[in-house]
């Protein structure tokens, strides 16, 4: 098992951006991370990374970027014994955290072999989560977790989530390309914005990241 040099709590003190990379081309993962270097503290990879690079490629990427915290966006939603097996495998690949769907409930959630982040609403919809946000929060509350995923383009939901989850790490996608503003997400209670295309498709990813970090520190809506 990989010993992470960066925990999410340490990253929380240093940065407000979790970099998401969802690309076809394996070289793009390497070049984006090489270009941003130690400015990036936490990275979210998902199925595109696994499908493009394979588990060994992802494992190597994580190993070579050992100063960063890596979350696998599995959006896990199977039954408990399968979720546990998947979580063990993700841990052996080198991930530090995993994202699961909240609707599966605590009986299906994997044991906390990695930091668990529970998704309680989505940045694009409508989805079933929108029918009862408060119920989605109560499902998440029953799960042993490190944090929750709340849309960064819905500051109203972030505020409600922060009231119910004062100690959780709140991570928020939907920033930039999907309309959310990181300053407003942080002002509303998010710890991190999850940001993909606005950084990795930018002509100047370093500048894009620095501007996002500045806006997050100013924390204005
Ligand atoms: O910044 P983008 O729009 O290029 O990418 C957003 C990332 O956030 C991308 O990796 C999505 O899979 C993810 N995401 C959403 O866009 N919306 C959601 O509701 C949830 C996620 C997510 O990260 O779920 C864990």
Short mmCIF file of C-alpha atoms and ligand atoms in Angstrom, two decimals:
data_model
loop_
_atom_site.label_atom_id
_atom_site.label_comp_id
_atom_site.label_asym_id
_atom_site.label_seq_id
_atom_site.Cartn_x
_atom_site.Cartn_y
_atom_site.Cartn_z
CA UNK A 1 0.00 0.00 0.00
CA UNK A 2 1.27 3.47 -0.92
CA UNK A 3 1.95 5.82 1.99
CA UNK A 4 0.60 9.21 0.93
CA UNK A 5 2.89 12.11 1.64
CA UNK A 6 -0.11 14.44 1.54
CA UNK A 7 -3.30 13.84 3.54
CA UNK A 8 -6.47 15.64 2.59
CA UNK A 9 -6.27 17.57 5.88
CA UNK A 10 -2.79 18.82 4.98
CA UNK A 11 -3.93 19.70 1.47
CA UNK A 12 -6.84 21.61 3.02
CA UNK A 13 -4.44 24.06 4.62
CA UNK A 14 -2.48 24.63 1.42
CA UNK A 15 -4.90 24.71 -1.50
CA UNK A 16 -8.55 25.01 -2.49
CA UNK A 17 -8.34 23.19 -5.81
CA UNK A 18 -8.61 19.49 -6.52
CA UNK A 19 -7.47 19.01 -10.11
CA UNK A 20 -9.71 16.68 -12.14
CA UNK A 21 -8.25 15.16 -15.31
CA UNK A 22 -10.59 13.30 -17.67
CA UNK A 23 -8.64 12.79 -20.88
CA UNK A 24 -8.26 10.10 -23.57
CA UNK A 25 -4.56 10.56 -24.11
CA UNK A 26 -2.28 9.05 -21.37
CA UNK A 27 0.45 11.61 -22.12
CA UNK A 28 -1.92 14.43 -21.16
CA UNK A 29 -2.12 13.22 -17.53
CA UNK A 30 1.66 13.33 -17.28
CA UNK A 31 2.09 16.66 -19.03
CA UNK A 32 -0.61 18.45 -17.02
CA UNK A 33 0.83 17.21 -13.72
CA UNK A 34 4.43 17.92 -14.78
CA UNK A 35 3.46 21.44 -15.86
CA UNK A 36 1.70 22.28 -12.59
CA UNK A 37 4.22 20.55 -10.33
CA UNK A 38 3.94 21.09 -6.59
CA UNK A 39 1.22 23.74 -6.99
CA UNK A 40 -1.27 20.86 -7.18
CA UNK A 41 -1.90 19.18 -3.85
CA UNK A 42 -4.81 16.89 -4.72
CA UNK A 43 -5.93 15.15 -7.91
CA UNK A 44 -9.19 13.44 -8.82
CA UNK A 45 -8.99 10.71 -11.46
CA UNK A 46 -11.92 8.73 -12.77
CA UNK A 47 -12.90 6.08 -15.27
CA UNK A 48 -11.30 7.95 -18.16
CA UNK A 49 -7.90 7.60 -16.47
CA UNK A 50 -8.36 3.88 -15.83
CA UNK A 51 -9.70 3.25 -19.35
CA UNK A 52 -6.97 5.30 -21.03
CA UNK A 53 -3.92 4.26 -19.01
CA UNK A 54 -4.94 0.97 -17.41
CA UNK A 55 -4.46 0.30 -13.72
CA UNK A 56 -0.68 -0.07 -14.08
CA UNK A 57 -0.41 3.27 -15.87
CA UNK A 58 -2.48 4.99 -13.18
CA UNK A 59 -0.42 3.34 -10.47
CA UNK A 60 2.80 4.61 -12.05
CA UNK A 61 1.37 8.14 -12.40
CA UNK A 62 0.43 8.13 -8.71
CA UNK A 63 3.81 6.73 -7.65
CA UNK A 64 5.73 9.36 -9.62
CA UNK A 65 3.56 12.15 -8.13
CA UNK A 66 3.97 11.01 -4.57
CA UNK A 67 3.65 14.52 -3.11
CA UNK A 68 -0.05 14.61 -4.04
CA UNK A 69 -3.29 13.18 -2.66
CA UNK A 70 -5.19 11.05 -5.22
CA UNK A 71 -8.94 10.43 -5.20
CA UNK A 72 -10.60 7.84 -7.45
CA UNK A 73 -13.95 9.08 -8.67
CA UNK A 74 -15.52 5.62 -8.81
CA UNK A 75 -19.04 6.93 -8.16
CA UNK A 76 -19.35 3.53 -6.56
CA UNK A 77 -22.87 2.10 -6.32
CA UNK A 78 -22.72 -1.69 -6.00
CA UNK A 79 -23.49 -4.02 -3.08
CA UNK A 80 -21.22 -4.11 -0.05
CA UNK A 81 -18.88 -7.06 -0.72
CA UNK A 82 -18.16 -5.84 -4.27
CA UNK A 83 -17.57 -2.28 -3.04
CA UNK A 84 -15.12 -3.61 -0.46
CA UNK A 85 -13.18 -5.59 -3.12
CA UNK A 86 -13.06 -2.54 -5.43
CA UNK A 87 -11.85 -0.33 -2.58
CA UNK A 88 -9.03 -2.79 -1.73
CA UNK A 89 -7.97 -2.82 -5.38
CA UNK A 90 -8.02 0.99 -5.57
CA UNK A 91 -5.88 1.13 -2.45
CA UNK A 92 -3.36 -1.23 -4.01
CA UNK A 93 -3.21 1.01 -7.11
CA UNK A 94 -2.20 3.85 -4.78
CA UNK A 95 -5.34 5.93 -4.32
CA UNK A 96 -5.88 7.74 -1.01
CA UNK A 97 -9.60 8.41 -1.33
CA UNK A 98 -12.65 7.14 -3.22
CA UNK A 99 -15.95 8.69 -4.17
CA UNK A 100 -19.14 6.68 -3.70
CA UNK A 101 -22.80 7.40 -4.41
CA UNK A 102 -24.73 8.25 -1.24
CA UNK A 103 -27.97 6.54 -2.26
CA UNK A 104 -26.44 3.07 -1.68
CA UNK A 105 -26.71 3.65 2.07
CA UNK A 106 -24.45 2.66 4.93
CA UNK A 107 -25.07 -1.10 4.58
CA UNK A 108 -23.56 -1.09 1.06
CA UNK A 109 -20.81 1.46 1.70
CA UNK A 110 -17.26 0.02 1.71
CA UNK A 111 -15.26 -0.04 4.94
CA UNK A 112 -13.02 3.03 5.31
CA UNK A 113 -9.88 1.40 3.84
CA UNK A 114 -9.48 4.70 1.96
CA UNK A 115 -10.94 8.14 2.75
CA UNK A 116 -14.55 7.87 1.64
CA UNK A 117 -16.28 10.85 -0.02
CA UNK A 118 -20.04 10.53 -0.37
CA UNK A 119 -21.80 12.19 -3.30
CA UNK A 120 -25.10 13.79 -2.19
CA UNK A 121 -26.11 15.78 -5.28
CA UNK A 122 -24.91 16.35 -8.86
CA UNK A 123 -23.81 19.46 -10.71
CA UNK A 124 -26.02 18.62 -13.70
CA UNK A 125 -29.51 17.22 -13.59
CA UNK A 126 -32.23 17.01 -12.61
CA UNK A 127 -31.43 13.77 -10.79
CA UNK A 128 -33.22 11.79 -8.12
CA UNK A 129 -30.97 13.50 -5.55
CA UNK A 130 -32.85 16.76 -6.23
CA UNK A 131 -36.13 15.22 -5.02
CA UNK A 132 -34.87 15.17 -1.46
CA UNK A 133 -31.56 16.77 -0.65
CA UNK A 134 -32.18 16.41 3.08
CA UNK A 135 -32.73 12.66 2.68
CA UNK A 136 -29.51 12.39 0.65
CA UNK A 137 -27.72 14.14 3.53
CA UNK A 138 -29.17 11.72 6.08
CA UNK A 139 -27.98 8.75 4.01
CA UNK A 140 -24.48 10.27 3.88
CA UNK A 141 -24.51 10.89 7.61
CA UNK A 142 -24.86 7.15 8.32
CA UNK A 143 -21.77 6.30 6.24
CA UNK A 144 -18.24 6.25 7.76
CA UNK A 145 -16.65 8.96 5.66
CA UNK A 146 -14.08 11.72 5.37
CA UNK A 147 -16.25 14.09 3.40
CA UNK A 148 -19.04 14.74 0.96
CA UNK A 149 -19.34 15.86 -2.68
CA UNK A 150 -21.72 18.81 -3.18
CA UNK A 151 -22.12 20.71 -6.49
CA UNK A 152 -19.93 23.79 -6.77
CA UNK A 153 -22.52 25.46 -9.00
CA UNK A 154 -25.14 25.21 -6.21
CA UNK A 155 -23.94 27.45 -3.34
CA UNK A 156 -27.38 27.10 -1.71
CA UNK A 157 -26.81 23.33 -1.36
CA UNK A 158 -23.24 23.84 -0.12
CA UNK A 159 -24.54 26.12 2.67
CA UNK A 160 -27.14 23.55 3.75
CA UNK A 161 -24.59 20.74 3.62
CA UNK A 162 -22.05 22.71 5.69
CA UNK A 163 -24.69 23.37 8.38
CA UNK A 164 -25.35 19.62 8.71
CA UNK A 165 -21.72 18.50 8.24
CA UNK A 166 -19.53 20.95 10.15
CA UNK A 167 -16.50 18.63 10.28
CA UNK A 168 -16.58 17.03 6.82
CA UNK A 169 -14.24 17.87 3.97
CA UNK A 170 -16.63 19.30 1.37
CA UNK A 171 -15.42 18.92 -2.22
CA UNK A 172 -17.34 20.66 -4.99
CA UNK A 173 -17.32 19.97 -8.76
CA UNK A 174 -19.03 22.11 -11.40
CA UNK A 175 -16.62 25.05 -11.19
CA UNK A 176 -15.72 27.06 -14.31
CA UNK A 177 -16.85 25.03 -17.33
CA UNK A 178 -20.14 24.14 -15.60
CA UNK A 179 -20.82 27.65 -14.35
CA UNK A 180 -19.81 27.50 -10.66
CA UNK A 181 -17.46 30.08 -9.11
CA UNK A 182 -14.83 28.74 -6.72
CA UNK A 183 -14.90 31.89 -4.56
CA UNK A 184 -18.60 31.49 -3.98
CA UNK A 185 -18.33 27.74 -3.33
CA UNK A 186 -15.66 28.36 -0.67
CA UNK A 187 -17.63 31.28 0.81
CA UNK A 188 -20.62 28.92 1.08
CA UNK A 189 -18.65 26.28 2.96
CA UNK A 190 -16.72 24.16 0.46
CA UNK A 191 -13.12 23.23 1.28
CA UNK A 192 -12.15 22.46 -2.30
CA UNK A 193 -13.44 23.11 -5.79
CA UNK A 194 -12.93 20.15 -8.12
CA UNK A 195 -11.78 21.71 -11.41
CA UNK A 196 -11.06 19.98 -14.70
CA UNK A 197 -11.37 21.61 -18.12
CA UNK A 198 -10.83 25.18 -16.91
CA UNK A 199 -7.31 24.06 -15.99
CA UNK A 200 -6.27 21.22 -18.30
CA UNK A 201 -7.82 22.75 -21.44
CA UNK A 202 -6.46 26.21 -20.66
CA UNK A 203 -3.68 27.62 -22.85
CA UNK A 204 -1.95 28.52 -19.56
CA UNK A 205 -2.84 25.94 -16.87
CA UNK A 206 -0.46 27.51 -14.31
CA UNK A 207 -2.16 30.91 -14.62
CA UNK A 208 -5.62 29.27 -14.53
CA UNK A 209 -4.77 27.41 -11.32
CA UNK A 210 -3.24 30.48 -9.66
CA UNK A 211 -6.32 32.55 -10.49
CA UNK A 212 -8.63 29.90 -9.06
CA UNK A 213 -6.57 29.71 -5.85
CA UNK A 214 -6.68 33.51 -5.53
CA UNK A 215 -10.44 33.64 -6.08
CA UNK A 216 -10.91 30.85 -3.51
CA UNK A 217 -8.83 32.70 -0.90
CA UNK A 218 -10.91 35.84 -1.44
CA UNK A 219 -14.03 33.68 -0.93
CA UNK A 220 -16.60 36.05 -2.42
CA UNK A 221 -19.96 35.40 -4.05
O1 LIG B 1 -14.40 21.00 -14.33
P1 LIG B 1 -15.03 20.05 -15.35
O2 LIG B 1 -16.45 20.40 -15.64
O3 LIG B 1 -14.20 19.83 -16.55
O4 LIG B 1 -15.04 18.61 -14.67
C1 LIG B 1 -15.82 18.33 -13.55
C2 LIG B 1 -15.35 17.08 -12.86
O5 LIG B 1 -16.19 16.89 -11.73
C3 LIG B 1 -15.46 15.83 -13.72
O6 LIG B 1 -14.37 15.01 -13.39
C4 LIG B 1 -16.76 15.19 -13.27
O7 LIG B 1 -16.71 13.78 -13.30
C5 LIG B 1 -16.87 15.66 -11.82
N1 LIG B 1 -18.24 15.82 -11.29
C6 LIG B 1 -19.15 16.63 -11.91
O8 LIG B 1 -18.85 17.32 -12.90
N2 LIG B 1 -20.42 16.71 -11.40
C7 LIG B 1 -20.84 16.01 -10.34
O9 LIG B 1 -21.99 16.13 -9.93
C8 LIG B 1 -19.92 15.20 -9.68
C9 LIG B 1 -18.61 15.15 -10.14
C10 LIG B 1 -17.68 14.47 -9.30
O10 LIG B 1 -16.52 14.78 -9.14
O11 LIG B 1 -18.20 13.49 -8.60
C11 LIG B 1 -17.46 12.92 -7.61
#
